[in-house]
Amino acid sequence: QASYDLLLAQAEHMVPVDPKLASRILVTASRAGSFRFDSTATVALAERALALVDGDGGAEELDAEIAVIAARMLVMRPPDERDVRLVARAAARLERPALRTACDEGPWIAYCLALHERDEAARSLSDQLLAEARAAGDVLHLSYRLCARAALEQATGRLDSAWAFAAESVALSREIGDPFRISEAYWILAEVESARGNVAETQEALGSVHERTPWNEGWALGIAHLACGQFEQAIPHLGASAEQVDRGEVSRAWYHLVPLELAEAYLRAGRRHDADVLLRRDASAIESCPLARPRAKLARVRALGAPEARIDTAFAAALFLLDEVPQHLERGRVELGWGERLRESGRSADAVVH
């Protein structure tokens, strides 16, 4: 706390003397605030840092923009149009070689582009960063960029591609021997294995993640059990993850849509009331989101519990959103769920096409 307060005092002292330096200090303070999970204070610090250099166009403004993006992702609310604009603007600045070279967060911005459904721009930036690291023989940065690319592909539902990048990141990180990079690479690999329904492989990857929490361990194991049809086993893991998310202790947690995954597990386990509680609590926020993928996931989970007369229209609503912004894994889950519901309702012939 004393170091944090000292940073704030130094920033205030420098505001009238050197606004750029004051902005850099506030960015550092906002990052410290993110580890305290004080989202209100962190956002305020980052916004002040950006205001001090807004219009500067240099490295300080880019750093402040990235700080604002990260701080706003701490808040448990859906992103809005400003979040989308901030990420797009930071990515546009990274088109300048000097800023791209000076900024370590380019891979993270590429990932954020994918989270905000700018997939083509995300892959373009990631491709450029990977090519530059390979050309320079910069294995430390390459391991991070591979890891971020795996997360990017995971966000867009391209699991085979995500696994390939994650596996390369793991191998390179182990070769380097950096414990932080190794842990980070294995966490992404655990996420990918969980989405593939590989429980044993998920557990194995988690064994090399240094900081396991109810959030990340519960999320990965819950998704793995859910993906392979072990719904009762999924519920306690996803429930533990959701509890930590609800306490505001997880960065970027909203984008993982943990309540919807838990609601699906409840529905498939026959616990309709528990699922309805979660859907009633979170549906309006998701519906207000400008992003299509969260609304598609909500539509799919609702369709799993829809009356028989509404099965087709409910699942079609989810597919309509994914026609707008593709997500390969989610589309597969829609088709699978649709076919399952049709078979359960005695419409096996109709289920075949799904």
JSON list of N, CA and C in Angstrom, two decimals, residues 122-155:
[
{"chain": "A", "resi": 122, "resn": "ALA", "atom": "N", "xyz": [-7.08, -9.08, -36.12]},
{"chain": "A", "resi": 122, "resn": "ALA", "atom": "CA", "xyz": [-6.34, -9.77, -35.06]},
{"chain": "A", "resi": 122, "resn": "ALA", "atom": "C", "xyz": [-5.27, -10.68, -35.66]},
{"chain": "A", "resi": 123, "resn": "ARG", "atom": "N", "xyz": [-5.67, -11.48, -36.64]},
{"chain": "A", "resi": 123, "resn": "ARG", "atom": "CA", "xyz": [-4.70, -12.40, -37.24]},
{"chain": "A", "resi": 123, "resn": "ARG", "atom": "C", "xyz": [-3.63, -11.66, -38.04]},
{"chain": "A", "resi": 124, "resn": "SER", "atom": "N", "xyz": [-4.02, -10.57, -38.67]},
{"chain": "A", "resi": 124, "resn": "SER", "atom": "CA", "xyz": [-3.04, -9.79, -39.43]},
{"chain": "A", "resi": 124, "resn": "SER", "atom": "C", "xyz": [-1.95, -9.24, -38.52]},
{"chain": "A", "resi": 125, "resn": "LEU", "atom": "N", "xyz": [-2.35, -8.66, -37.38]},
{"chain": "A", "resi": 125, "resn": "LEU", "atom": "CA", "xyz": [-1.36, -8.14, -36.44]},
{"chain": "A", "resi": 125, "resn": "LEU", "atom": "C", "xyz": [-0.53, -9.26, -35.85]},
{"chain": "A", "resi": 126, "resn": "SER", "atom": "N", "xyz": [-1.18, -10.36, -35.47]},
{"chain": "A", "resi": 126, "resn": "SER", "atom": "CA", "xyz": [-0.45, -11.49, -34.90]},
{"chain": "A", "resi": 126, "resn": "SER", "atom": "C", "xyz": [0.54, -12.08, -35.90]},
{"chain": "A", "resi": 127, "resn": "ASP", "atom": "N", "xyz": [0.12, -12.22, -37.16]},
{"chain": "A", "resi": 127, "resn": "ASP", "atom": "CA", "xyz": [1.03, -12.74, -38.19]},
{"chain": "A", "resi": 127, "resn": "ASP", "atom": "C", "xyz": [2.28, -11.87, -38.31]},
{"chain": "A", "resi": 128, "resn": "GLN", "atom": "N", "xyz": [2.07, -10.57, -38.29]},
{"chain": "A", "resi": 128, "resn": "GLN", "atom": "CA", "xyz": [3.19, -9.65, -38.43]},
{"chain": "A", "resi": 128, "resn": "GLN", "atom": "C", "xyz": [4.14, -9.77, -37.24]},
{"chain": "A", "resi": 129, "resn": "LEU", "atom": "N", "xyz": [3.60, -9.84, -36.04]},
{"chain": "A", "resi": 129, "resn": "LEU", "atom": "CA", "xyz": [4.43, -9.95, -34.84]},
{"chain": "A", "resi": 129, "resn": "LEU", "atom": "C", "xyz": [5.19, -11.28, -34.81]},
{"chain": "A", "resi": 130, "resn": "LEU", "atom": "N", "xyz": [4.54, -12.35, -35.21]},
{"chain": "A", "resi": 130, "resn": "LEU", "atom": "CA", "xyz": [5.21, -13.65, -35.24]},
{"chain": "A", "resi": 130, "resn": "LEU", "atom": "C", "xyz": [6.33, -13.65, -36.27]},
{"chain": "A", "resi": 131, "resn": "ALA", "atom": "N", "xyz": [6.06, -13.11, -37.44]},
{"chain": "A", "resi": 131, "resn": "ALA", "atom": "CA", "xyz": [7.08, -13.07, -38.50]},
{"chain": "A", "resi": 131, "resn": "ALA", "atom": "C", "xyz": [8.29, -12.27, -38.06]},
{"chain": "A", "resi": 132, "resn": "GLU", "atom": "N", "xyz": [8.05, -11.13, -37.40]},
{"chain": "A", "resi": 132, "resn": "GLU", "atom": "CA", "xyz": [9.16, -10.29, -36.95]},
{"chain": "A", "resi": 132, "resn": "GLU", "atom": "C", "xyz": [10.00, -11.00, -35.89]},
{"chain": "A", "resi": 133, "resn": "ALA", "atom": "N", "xyz": [9.34, -11.70, -34.97]},
{"chain": "A", "resi": 133, "resn": "ALA", "atom": "CA", "xyz": [10.09, -12.41, -33.92]},
{"chain": "A", "resi": 133, "resn": "ALA", "atom": "C", "xyz": [10.90, -13.56, -34.52]},
{"chain": "A", "resi": 134, "resn": "ARG", "atom": "N", "xyz": [10.32, -14.28, -35.46]},
{"chain": "A", "resi": 134, "resn": "ARG", "atom": "CA", "xyz": [11.04, -15.39, -36.09]},
{"chain": "A", "resi": 134, "resn": "ARG", "atom": "C", "xyz": [12.24, -14.87, -36.88]},
{"chain": "A", "resi": 135, "resn": "ALA", "atom": "N", "xyz": [12.02, -13.78, -37.62]},
{"chain": "A", "resi": 135, "resn": "ALA", "atom": "CA", "xyz": [13.10, -13.22, -38.44]},
{"chain": "A", "resi": 135, "resn": "ALA", "atom": "C", "xyz": [14.26, -12.74, -37.58]},
{"chain": "A", "resi": 136, "resn": "ALA", "atom": "N", "xyz": [13.94, -12.21, -36.41]},
{"chain": "A", "resi": 136, "resn": "ALA", "atom": "CA", "xyz": [14.98, -11.69, -35.52]},
{"chain": "A", "resi": 136, "resn": "ALA", "atom": "C", "xyz": [15.60, -12.77, -34.63]},
{"chain": "A", "resi": 137, "resn": "GLY", "atom": "N", "xyz": [15.04, -13.98, -34.66]},
{"chain": "A", "resi": 137, "resn": "GLY", "atom": "CA", "xyz": [15.53, -15.03, -33.78]},
{"chain": "A", "resi": 137, "resn": "GLY", "atom": "C", "xyz": [15.25, -14.72, -32.31]},
{"chain": "A", "resi": 138, "resn": "ASP", "atom": "N", "xyz": [14.19, -13.95, -32.05]},
{"chain": "A", "resi": 138, "resn": "ASP", "atom": "CA", "xyz": [13.85, -13.50, -30.70]},
{"chain": "A", "resi": 138, "resn": "ASP", "atom": "C", "xyz": [12.93, -14.54, -30.04]},
{"chain": "A", "resi": 139, "resn": "VAL", "atom": "N", "xyz": [13.53, -15.56, -29.46]},
{"chain": "A", "resi": 139, "resn": "VAL", "atom": "CA", "xyz": [12.74, -16.68, -28.97]},
{"chain": "A", "resi": 139, "resn": "VAL", "atom": "C", "xyz": [11.90, -16.32, -27.75]},
{"chain": "A", "resi": 140, "resn": "LEU", "atom": "N", "xyz": [12.37, -15.39, -26.91]},
{"chain": "A", "resi": 140, "resn": "LEU", "atom": "CA", "xyz": [11.60, -15.01, -25.74]},
{"chain": "A", "resi": 140, "resn": "LEU", "atom": "C", "xyz": [10.28, -14.36, -26.15]},
{"chain": "A", "resi": 141, "resn": "HIS", "atom": "N", "xyz": [10.36, -13.37, -27.05]},
{"chain": "A", "resi": 141, "resn": "HIS", "atom": "CA", "xyz": [9.13, -12.72, -27.51]},
{"chain": "A", "resi": 141, "resn": "HIS", "atom": "C", "xyz": [8.30, -13.68, -28.37]},
{"chain": "A", "resi": 142, "resn": "LEU", "atom": "N", "xyz": [8.97, -14.56, -29.10]},
{"chain": "A", "resi": 142, "resn": "LEU", "atom": "CA", "xyz": [8.23, -15.50, -29.94]},
{"chain": "A", "resi": 142, "resn": "LEU", "atom": "C", "xyz": [7.36, -16.43, -29.09]},
{"chain": "A", "resi": 143, "resn": "SER", "atom": "N", "xyz": [7.89, -16.87, -27.95]},
{"chain": "A", "resi": 143, "resn": "SER", "atom": "CA", "xyz": [7.10, -17.78, -27.10]},
{"chain": "A", "resi": 143, "resn": "SER", "atom": "C", "xyz": [5.83, -17.10, -26.61]},
{"chain": "A", "resi": 144, "resn": "TYR", "atom": "N", "xyz": [5.93, -15.82, -26.25]},
{"chain": "A", "resi": 144, "resn": "TYR", "atom": "CA", "xyz": [4.76, -15.07, -25.80]},
{"chain": "A", "resi": 144, "resn": "TYR", "atom": "C", "xyz": [3.78, -14.86, -26.95]},
{"chain": "A", "resi": 145, "resn": "ARG", "atom": "N", "xyz": [4.32, -14.54, -28.13]},
{"chain": "A", "resi": 145, "resn": "ARG", "atom": "CA", "xyz": [3.45, -14.28, -29.28]},
{"chain": "A", "resi": 145, "resn": "ARG", "atom": "C", "xyz": [2.73, -15.54, -29.75]},
{"chain": "A", "resi": 146, "resn": "LEU", "atom": "N", "xyz": [3.39, -16.68, -29.64]},
{"chain": "A", "resi": 146, "resn": "LEU", "atom": "CA", "xyz": [2.73, -17.94, -29.95]},
{"chain": "A", "resi": 146, "resn": "LEU", "atom": "C", "xyz": [1.61, -18.23, -28.96]},
{"chain": "A", "resi": 147, "resn": "CYS", "atom": "N", "xyz": [1.89, -17.96, -27.70]},
{"chain": "A", "resi": 147, "resn": "CYS", "atom": "CA", "xyz": [0.89, -18.17, -26.65]},
{"chain": "A", "resi": 147, "resn": "CYS", "atom": "C", "xyz": [-0.34, -17.29, -26.89]},
{"chain": "A", "resi": 148, "resn": "ALA", "atom": "N", "xyz": [-0.09, -16.02, -27.20]},
{"chain": "A", "resi": 148, "resn": "ALA", "atom": "CA", "xyz": [-1.19, -15.09, -27.47]},
{"chain": "A", "resi": 148, "resn": "ALA", "atom": "C", "xyz": [-1.97, -15.51, -28.71]},
{"chain": "A", "resi": 149, "resn": "ARG", "atom": "N", "xyz": [-1.26, -16.03, -29.73]},
{"chain": "A", "resi": 149, "resn": "ARG", "atom": "CA", "xyz": [-1.95, -16.48, -30.93]},
{"chain": "A", "resi": 149, "resn": "ARG", "atom": "C", "xyz": [-2.84, -17.68, -30.64]},
{"chain": "A", "resi": 150, "resn": "ALA", "atom": "N", "xyz": [-2.36, -18.56, -29.78]},
{"chain": "A", "resi": 150, "resn": "ALA", "atom": "CA", "xyz": [-3.20, -19.70, -29.38]},
{"chain": "A", "resi": 150, "resn": "ALA", "atom": "C", "xyz": [-4.47, -19.22, -28.70]},
{"chain": "A", "resi": 151, "resn": "ALA", "atom": "N", "xyz": [-4.35, -18.22, -27.82]},
{"chain": "A", "resi": 151, "resn": "ALA", "atom": "CA", "xyz": [-5.52, -17.67, -27.14]},
{"chain": "A", "resi": 151, "resn": "ALA", "atom": "C", "xyz": [-6.46, -17.00, -28.15]},
{"chain": "A", "resi": 152, "resn": "LEU", "atom": "N", "xyz": [-5.89, -16.34, -29.14]},
{"chain": "A", "resi": 152, "resn": "LEU", "atom": "CA", "xyz": [-6.68, -15.70, -30.20]},
{"chain": "A", "resi": 152, "resn": "LEU", "atom": "C", "xyz": [-7.49, -16.75, -30.96]},
{"chain": "A", "resi": 153, "resn": "GLU", "atom": "N", "xyz": [-6.84, -17.83, -31.36]},
{"chain": "A", "resi": 153, "resn": "GLU", "atom": "CA", "xyz": [-7.54, -18.88, -32.11]},
{"chain": "A", "resi": 153, "resn": "GLU", "atom": "C", "xyz": [-8.59, -19.56, -31.24]},
{"chain": "A", "resi": 154, "resn": "GLN", "atom": "N", "xyz": [-8.28, -19.71, -29.96]},
{"chain": "A", "resi": 154, "resn": "GLN", "atom": "CA", "xyz": [-9.26, -20.28, -29.02]},
{"chain": "A", "resi": 154, "resn": "GLN", "atom": "C", "xyz": [-10.50, -19.39, -28.94]},
{"chain": "A", "resi": 155, "resn": "ALA", "atom": "N", "xyz": [-10.29, -18.09, -28.92]},
{"chain": "A", "resi": 155, "resn": "ALA", "atom": "CA", "xyz": [-11.42, -17.16, -28.81]},
{"chain": "A", "resi": 155, "resn": "ALA", "atom": "C", "xyz": [-12.33, -17.24, -30.02]}
]
